[in-house]
């Protein structure tokens, strides 16, 4: 990052040439998946640049969590001592824990160590737990607070409840199910089972009467003399707002607790949430996980953490995100036969590309589609594209336009949302600064759209 006369400067090499016997890098780099391998590659590059002059390198990393007012940033540690060959010979202990690492000349002569890394989803789980535990520090409290969580019977709230028990203990987690006539017996049973298996306090607070009273009161209003009544969508949002504002926020206040936002990254991206309903809370533990990662995390929690079925199998789809008749599809349950409109797996991969450091534009998605490489670039199967119908060019373009427009039209919701724990290369919040502006297609977009319109079907190249 340092340049002189237009040339990149190797500061480590300059220090060594000026007599440094050791290099100590006091680093505050946050955790990201694969961070340690990135550090190892960086040291290998420095060794290559310096040749025989290279000296032992001590990478001293921050541990814990910090926040920027909108995101919670975690630091896993990963302190490493490298020998003069650029090989790791001393590693610190547990992630996120302070550790006193003693370095001697003898240790620098040890054989190189081989790192073992936990699965990516396990690392993200660790980061989320540490981020939740940081809320205490954000507020200057001596002890972890209690948390109230709305348990709908869906997979997102089930996972948040499970993670909260891991982060602060089951005695500090209070679960509430808030059904109306639209909530199925399946979801009510699932919520109760999760609470029972986790051993948390649980209560059912029906909100049907509150919804009716609110809708009747609002329908009496006739400010413009038109006699207009609440629409079906208005009535759906009334339910969400009663759950979030009237019940959860007030129950949390009653017990001196905080309440969580259970939204995932796909919902955050599309704005598929009700402002002052489910867009509220003190922290969003899953706000940087796609739905595909949510399903992956549910399997990991059951198999590797709890060693039993805590997250009901009825909530977990197959590899193409299909649900059996006896299973529970993701749904807000605000009206009859409602299911979430997102194309799980496909949209998850699109969001990861659109939110990467090198952000993928709608035009680039279209070029990949024309080339037949969209599925390989998204790291998904062609079968998944067929499952969602986006192998049809017209469906692909219509979906892509909704994808681009939804991101922009929901910005005003995200700027009012609670802190999200960063678990990806780019999270919503201050990690991604957004402007509240409409999406406008470019001339290149229109040219590519016309070209795709002439296609009969997506023609995949390569296999994935």
PDB file of N, CA and C in Angstrom, residues 109-177:
ATOM      1  N   UNK A 109      13.353 -22.598  15.629  1.00  0.00           N
ATOM      2  CA  UNK A 109      13.989 -23.689  14.888  1.00  0.00           C
ATOM      3  C   UNK A 109      13.081 -24.903  14.763  1.00  0.00           C
ATOM      4  N   UNK A 110      11.865 -24.811  15.301  1.00  0.00           N
ATOM      5  CA  UNK A 110      10.921 -25.927  15.225  1.00  0.00           C
ATOM      6  C   UNK A 110      10.510 -26.208  13.767  1.00  0.00           C
ATOM      7  N   UNK A 111      10.055 -27.426  13.506  1.00  0.00           N
ATOM      8  CA  UNK A 111       9.483 -27.707  12.164  1.00  0.00           C
ATOM      9  C   UNK A 111       8.223 -26.879  11.941  1.00  0.00           C
ATOM     10  N   UNK A 112       7.942 -26.599  10.710  1.00  0.00           N
ATOM     11  CA  UNK A 112       6.757 -25.808  10.389  1.00  0.00           C
ATOM     12  C   UNK A 112       5.486 -26.540  10.825  1.00  0.00           C
ATOM     13  N   UNK A 113       4.498 -25.764  11.279  1.00  0.00           N
ATOM     14  CA  UNK A 113       3.216 -26.319  11.712  1.00  0.00           C
ATOM     15  C   UNK A 113       2.221 -26.298  10.560  1.00  0.00           C
ATOM     16  N   UNK A 114       1.313 -27.239  10.593  1.00  0.00           N
ATOM     17  CA  UNK A 114       0.228 -27.280   9.616  1.00  0.00           C
ATOM     18  C   UNK A 114      -1.047 -26.815  10.316  1.00  0.00           C
ATOM     19  N   UNK A 115      -1.661 -25.780   9.795  1.00  0.00           N
ATOM     20  CA  UNK A 115      -2.885 -25.260  10.417  1.00  0.00           C
ATOM     21  C   UNK A 115      -4.062 -26.212  10.173  1.00  0.00           C
ATOM     22  N   UNK A 116      -4.936 -26.263  11.141  1.00  0.00           N
ATOM     23  CA  UNK A 116      -6.215 -26.936  10.952  1.00  0.00           C
ATOM     24  C   UNK A 116      -7.313 -25.899  11.154  1.00  0.00           C
ATOM     25  N   UNK A 117      -8.176 -25.761  10.190  1.00  0.00           N
ATOM     26  CA  UNK A 117      -9.228 -24.753  10.246  1.00  0.00           C
ATOM     27  C   UNK A 117     -10.591 -25.420  10.408  1.00  0.00           C
ATOM     28  N   UNK A 118     -11.440 -24.830  11.218  1.00  0.00           N
ATOM     29  CA  UNK A 118     -12.810 -25.301  11.338  1.00  0.00           C
ATOM     30  C   UNK A 118     -13.557 -25.010  10.050  1.00  0.00           C
ATOM     31  N   UNK A 119     -14.662 -25.722   9.802  1.00  0.00           N
ATOM     32  CA  UNK A 119     -15.474 -25.403   8.613  1.00  0.00           C
ATOM     33  C   UNK A 119     -15.904 -23.942   8.631  1.00  0.00           C
ATOM     34  N   UNK A 120     -16.130 -23.402   7.436  1.00  0.00           N
ATOM     35  CA  UNK A 120     -16.495 -21.997   7.300  1.00  0.00           C
ATOM     36  C   UNK A 120     -17.708 -21.636   8.138  1.00  0.00           C
ATOM     37  N   UNK A 121     -18.729 -22.488   8.151  1.00  0.00           N
ATOM     38  CA  UNK A 121     -19.947 -22.172   8.905  1.00  0.00           C
ATOM     39  C   UNK A 121     -19.672 -22.192  10.402  1.00  0.00           C
ATOM     40  N   UNK A 122     -18.732 -23.036  10.852  1.00  0.00           N
ATOM     41  CA  UNK A 122     -18.367 -23.072  12.273  1.00  0.00           C
ATOM     42  C   UNK A 122     -17.663 -21.777  12.678  1.00  0.00           C
ATOM     43  N   UNK A 123     -16.826 -21.260  11.782  1.00  0.00           N
ATOM     44  CA  UNK A 123     -16.147 -19.997  12.064  1.00  0.00           C
ATOM     45  C   UNK A 123     -17.150 -18.851  12.144  1.00  0.00           C
ATOM     46  N   UNK A 124     -18.150 -18.884  11.278  1.00  0.00           N
ATOM     47  CA  UNK A 124     -19.173 -17.835  11.320  1.00  0.00           C
ATOM     48  C   UNK A 124     -19.988 -17.926  12.602  1.00  0.00           C
ATOM     49  N   UNK A 125     -20.281 -19.136  13.044  1.00  0.00           N
ATOM     50  CA  UNK A 125     -20.994 -19.315  14.309  1.00  0.00           C
ATOM     51  C   UNK A 125     -20.195 -18.722  15.464  1.00  0.00           C
ATOM     52  N   UNK A 126     -18.894 -18.965  15.495  1.00  0.00           N
ATOM     53  CA  UNK A 126     -18.040 -18.392  16.539  1.00  0.00           C
ATOM     54  C   UNK A 126     -18.103 -16.869  16.527  1.00  0.00           C
ATOM     55  N   UNK A 127     -18.057 -16.286  15.335  1.00  0.00           N
ATOM     56  CA  UNK A 127     -18.094 -14.832  15.216  1.00  0.00           C
ATOM     57  C   UNK A 127     -19.423 -14.276  15.721  1.00  0.00           C
ATOM     58  N   UNK A 128     -20.525 -14.959  15.407  1.00  0.00           N
ATOM     59  CA  UNK A 128     -21.842 -14.494  15.847  1.00  0.00           C
ATOM     60  C   UNK A 128     -21.951 -14.563  17.369  1.00  0.00           C
ATOM     61  N   UNK A 129     -21.474 -15.650  17.945  1.00  0.00           N
ATOM     62  CA  UNK A 129     -21.506 -15.782  19.412  1.00  0.00           C
ATOM     63  C   UNK A 129     -20.694 -14.670  20.060  1.00  0.00           C
ATOM     64  N   UNK A 130     -19.507 -14.422  19.540  1.00  0.00           N
ATOM     65  CA  UNK A 130     -18.661 -13.353  20.104  1.00  0.00           C
ATOM     66  C   UNK A 130     -19.324 -11.997  19.920  1.00  0.00           C
ATOM     67  N   UNK A 131     -19.975 -11.779  18.788  1.00  0.00           N
ATOM     68  CA  UNK A 131     -20.663 -10.515  18.547  1.00  0.00           C
ATOM     69  C   UNK A 131     -21.799 -10.292  19.529  1.00  0.00           C
ATOM     70  N   UNK A 132     -22.584 -11.339  19.811  1.00  0.00           N
ATOM     71  CA  UNK A 132     -23.662 -11.227  20.802  1.00  0.00           C
ATOM     72  C   UNK A 132     -23.094 -10.911  22.174  1.00  0.00           C
ATOM     73  N   UNK A 133     -22.019 -11.584  22.536  1.00  0.00           N
ATOM     74  CA  UNK A 133     -21.401 -11.344  23.846  1.00  0.00           C
ATOM     75  C   UNK A 133     -20.849  -9.924  23.971  1.00  0.00           C
ATOM     76  N   UNK A 134     -20.547  -9.311  22.849  1.00  0.00           N
ATOM     77  CA  UNK A 134     -20.016  -7.936  22.842  1.00  0.00           C
ATOM     78  C   UNK A 134     -21.089  -6.902  23.173  1.00  0.00           C
ATOM     79  N   UNK A 135     -22.363  -7.258  23.013  1.00  0.00           N
ATOM     80  CA  UNK A 135     -23.440  -6.309  23.312  1.00  0.00           C
ATOM     81  C   UNK A 135     -23.336  -5.811  24.748  1.00  0.00           C
ATOM     82  N   UNK A 136     -22.947  -6.679  25.647  1.00  0.00           N
ATOM     83  CA  UNK A 136     -22.739  -6.292  27.053  1.00  0.00           C
ATOM     84  C   UNK A 136     -21.709  -5.165  27.146  1.00  0.00           C
ATOM     85  N   UNK A 137     -20.629  -5.295  26.413  1.00  0.00           N
ATOM     86  CA  UNK A 137     -19.567  -4.289  26.451  1.00  0.00           C
ATOM     87  C   UNK A 137     -19.999  -2.987  25.781  1.00  0.00           C
ATOM     88  N   UNK A 138     -20.812  -3.106  24.719  1.00  0.00           N
ATOM     89  CA  UNK A 138     -21.322  -1.913  24.046  1.00  0.00           C
ATOM     90  C   UNK A 138     -22.123  -1.038  25.005  1.00  0.00           C
ATOM     91  N   UNK A 139     -22.817  -1.691  25.930  1.00  0.00           N
ATOM     92  CA  UNK A 139     -23.672  -0.968  26.863  1.00  0.00           C
ATOM     93  C   UNK A 139     -23.014  -0.720  28.224  1.00  0.00           C
ATOM     94  N   UNK A 140     -21.787  -1.208  28.397  1.00  0.00           N
ATOM     95  CA  UNK A 140     -21.077  -0.977  29.654  1.00  0.00           C
ATOM     96  C   UNK A 140     -21.650  -1.742  30.829  1.00  0.00           C
ATOM     97  N   UNK A 141     -22.233  -2.918  30.555  1.00  0.00           N
ATOM     98  CA  UNK A 141     -22.834  -3.709  31.622  1.00  0.00           C
ATOM     99  C   UNK A 141     -21.840  -4.723  32.170  1.00  0.00           C
ATOM    100  N   UNK A 142     -22.001  -5.060  33.447  1.00  0.00           N
ATOM    101  CA  UNK A 142     -21.113  -6.036  34.083  1.00  0.00           C
ATOM    102  C   UNK A 142     -21.494  -7.462  33.701  1.00  0.00           C
ATOM    103  N   UNK A 143     -22.778  -7.700  33.441  1.00  0.00           N
ATOM    104  CA  UNK A 143     -23.246  -9.044  33.114  1.00  0.00           C
ATOM    105  C   UNK A 143     -23.978  -9.061  31.769  1.00  0.00           C
ATOM    106  N   UNK A 144     -24.085 -10.234  31.206  1.00  0.00           N
ATOM    107  CA  UNK A 144     -24.840 -10.381  29.966  1.00  0.00           C
ATOM    108  C   UNK A 144     -26.324 -10.114  30.232  1.00  0.00           C
ATOM    109  N   UNK A 145     -27.003  -9.404  29.341  1.00  0.00           N
ATOM    110  CA  UNK A 145     -28.423  -9.117  29.534  1.00  0.00           C
ATOM    111  C   UNK A 145     -29.295 -10.320  29.185  1.00  0.00           C
ATOM    112  N   UNK A 146     -30.555 -10.227  29.551  1.00  0.00           N
ATOM    113  CA  UNK A 146     -31.537 -11.197  29.081  1.00  0.00           C
ATOM    114  C   UNK A 146     -31.970 -10.804  27.671  1.00  0.00           C
ATOM    115  N   UNK A 147     -32.430 -11.797  26.916  1.00  0.00           N
ATOM    116  CA  UNK A 147     -32.919 -11.547  25.563  1.00  0.00           C
ATOM    117  C   UNK A 147     -34.332 -12.110  25.398  1.00  0.00           C
ATOM    118  N   UNK A 148     -35.195 -11.317  24.803  1.00  0.00           N
ATOM    119  CA  UNK A 148     -36.526 -11.766  24.410  1.00  0.00           C
ATOM    120  C   UNK A 148     -36.484 -12.039  22.913  1.00  0.00           C
ATOM    121  N   UNK A 149     -37.029 -13.164  22.504  1.00  0.00           N
ATOM    122  CA  UNK A 149     -36.998 -13.527  21.093  1.00  0.00           C
ATOM    123  C   UNK A 149     -38.373 -13.981  20.636  1.00  0.00           C
ATOM    124  N   UNK A 150     -38.824 -13.421  19.521  1.00  0.00           N
ATOM    125  CA  UNK A 150     -40.063 -13.868  18.911  1.00  0.00           C
ATOM    126  C   UNK A 150     -39.819 -15.170  18.177  1.00  0.00           C
ATOM    127  N   UNK A 151     -40.455 -16.244  18.642  1.00  0.00           N
ATOM    128  CA  UNK A 151     -40.253 -17.571  18.062  1.00  0.00           C
ATOM    129  C   UNK A 151     -41.465 -17.933  17.214  1.00  0.00           C
ATOM    130  N   UNK A 152     -41.312 -17.805  15.911  1.00  0.00           N
ATOM    131  CA  UNK A 152     -42.421 -17.999  14.986  1.00  0.00           C
ATOM    132  C   UNK A 152     -42.652 -19.461  14.636  1.00  0.00           C
ATOM    133  N   UNK A 153     -41.668 -20.306  14.933  1.00  0.00           N
ATOM    134  CA  UNK A 153     -41.716 -21.684  14.469  1.00  0.00           C
ATOM    135  C   UNK A 153     -40.934 -21.871  13.189  1.00  0.00           C
ATOM    136  N   UNK A 154     -40.350 -20.779  12.680  1.00  0.00           N
ATOM    137  CA  UNK A 154     -39.503 -20.841  11.498  1.00  0.00           C
ATOM    138  C   UNK A 154     -38.056 -21.098  11.856  1.00  0.00           C
ATOM    139  N   UNK A 155     -37.235 -21.327  10.836  1.00  0.00           N
ATOM    140  CA  UNK A 155     -35.852 -21.726  11.084  1.00  0.00           C
ATOM    141  C   UNK A 155     -34.987 -20.580  11.586  1.00  0.00           C
ATOM    142  N   UNK A 156     -35.249 -19.338  11.137  1.00  0.00           N
ATOM    143  CA  UNK A 156     -34.421 -18.210  11.566  1.00  0.00           C
ATOM    144  C   UNK A 156     -34.520 -17.990  13.076  1.00  0.00           C
ATOM    145  N   UNK A 157     -35.732 -17.915  13.595  1.00  0.00           N
ATOM    146  CA  UNK A 157     -35.893 -17.670  15.028  1.00  0.00           C
ATOM    147  C   UNK A 157     -35.408 -18.863  15.843  1.00  0.00           C
ATOM    148  N   UNK A 158     -35.557 -20.075  15.299  1.00  0.00           N
ATOM    149  CA  UNK A 158     -35.060 -21.259  16.001  1.00  0.00           C
ATOM    150  C   UNK A 158     -33.544 -21.188  16.158  1.00  0.00           C
ATOM    151  N   UNK A 159     -32.861 -20.776  15.100  1.00  0.00           N
ATOM    152  CA  UNK A 159     -31.399 -20.691  15.148  1.00  0.00           C
ATOM    153  C   UNK A 159     -30.952 -19.564  16.067  1.00  0.00           C
ATOM    154  N   UNK A 160     -31.637 -18.415  16.018  1.00  0.00           N
ATOM    155  CA  UNK A 160     -31.270 -17.319  16.919  1.00  0.00           C
ATOM    156  C   UNK A 160     -31.427 -17.762  18.372  1.00  0.00           C
ATOM    157  N   UNK A 161     -32.499 -18.469  18.685  1.00  0.00           N
ATOM    158  CA  UNK A 161     -32.700 -18.957  20.049  1.00  0.00           C
ATOM    159  C   UNK A 161     -31.564 -19.900  20.454  1.00  0.00           C
ATOM    160  N   UNK A 162     -31.180 -20.788  19.548  1.00  0.00           N
ATOM    161  CA  UNK A 162     -30.101 -21.729  19.840  1.00  0.00           C
ATOM    162  C   UNK A 162     -28.777 -21.005  20.067  1.00  0.00           C
ATOM    163  N   UNK A 163     -28.475 -20.024  19.227  1.00  0.00           N
ATOM    164  CA  UNK A 163     -27.213 -19.291  19.366  1.00  0.00           C
ATOM    165  C   UNK A 163     -27.201 -18.463  20.653  1.00  0.00           C
ATOM    166  N   UNK A 164     -28.336 -17.876  21.004  1.00  0.00           N
ATOM    167  CA  UNK A 164     -28.399 -17.100  22.248  1.00  0.00           C
ATOM    168  C   UNK A 164     -28.083 -17.968  23.458  1.00  0.00           C
ATOM    169  N   UNK A 165     -28.576 -19.203  23.467  1.00  0.00           N
ATOM    170  CA  UNK A 165     -28.272 -20.078  24.603  1.00  0.00           C
ATOM    171  C   UNK A 165     -26.781 -20.376  24.676  1.00  0.00           C
ATOM    172  N   UNK A 166     -26.141 -20.491  23.514  1.00  0.00           N
ATOM    173  CA  UNK A 166     -24.696 -20.724  23.488  1.00  0.00           C
ATOM    174  C   UNK A 166     -23.930 -19.486  23.935  1.00  0.00           C
ATOM    175  N   UNK A 167     -24.446 -18.305  23.609  1.00  0.00           N
ATOM    176  CA  UNK A 167     -23.726 -17.054  23.879  1.00  0.00           C
ATOM    177  C   UNK A 167     -23.917 -16.554  25.310  1.00  0.00           C
ATOM    178  N   UNK A 168     -25.140 -16.625  25.824  1.00  0.00           N
ATOM    179  CA  UNK A 168     -25.418 -16.027  27.146  1.00  0.00           C
ATOM    180  C   UNK A 168     -26.032 -16.997  28.138  1.00  0.00           C
ATOM    181  N   UNK A 169     -26.380 -18.199  27.711  1.00  0.00           N
ATOM    182  CA  UNK A 169     -26.959 -19.186  28.610  1.00  0.00           C
ATOM    183  C   UNK A 169     -28.474 -19.233  28.503  1.00  0.00           C
ATOM    184  N   UNK A 170     -29.043 -20.419  28.692  1.00  0.00           N
ATOM    185  CA  UNK A 170     -30.486 -20.605  28.495  1.00  0.00           C
ATOM    186  C   UNK A 170     -31.338 -19.826  29.499  1.00  0.00           C
ATOM    187  N   UNK A 171     -30.794 -19.550  30.672  1.00  0.00           N
ATOM    188  CA  UNK A 171     -31.572 -18.827  31.687  1.00  0.00           C
ATOM    189  C   UNK A 171     -31.813 -17.368  31.319  1.00  0.00           C
ATOM    190  N   UNK A 172     -31.090 -16.877  30.328  1.00  0.00           N
ATOM    191  CA  UNK A 172     -31.238 -15.473  29.923  1.00  0.00           C
ATOM    192  C   UNK A 172     -32.016 -15.315  28.617  1.00  0.00           C
ATOM    193  N   UNK A 173     -32.641 -16.389  28.159  1.00  0.00           N
ATOM    194  CA  UNK A 173     -33.365 -16.352  26.890  1.00  0.00           C
ATOM    195  C   UNK A 173     -34.854 -16.593  27.142  1.00  0.00           C
ATOM    196  N   UNK A 174     -35.686 -15.682  26.673  1.00  0.00           N
ATOM    197  CA  UNK A 174     -37.137 -15.762  26.856  1.00  0.00           C
ATOM    198  C   UNK A 174     -37.800 -15.821  25.489  1.00  0.00           C
ATOM    199  N   UNK A 175     -38.467 -16.934  25.197  1.00  0.00           N
ATOM    200  CA  UNK A 175     -39.098 -17.115  23.898  1.00  0.00           C
ATOM    201  C   UNK A 175     -40.584 -16.825  23.938  1.00  0.00           C
ATOM    202  N   UNK A 176     -41.076 -16.164  22.883  1.00  0.00           N
ATOM    203  CA  UNK A 176     -42.501 -15.820  22.807  1.00  0.00           C
ATOM    204  C   UNK A 176     -43.033 -16.168  21.420  1.00  0.00           C
ATOM    205  N   UNK A 177     -44.124 -16.930  21.387  1.00  0.00           N
ATOM    206  CA  UNK A 177     -44.834 -17.222  20.147  1.00  0.00           C
ATOM    207  C   UNK A 177     -46.086 -16.353  20.116  1.00  0.00           C
TER     208      UNK A 177
END
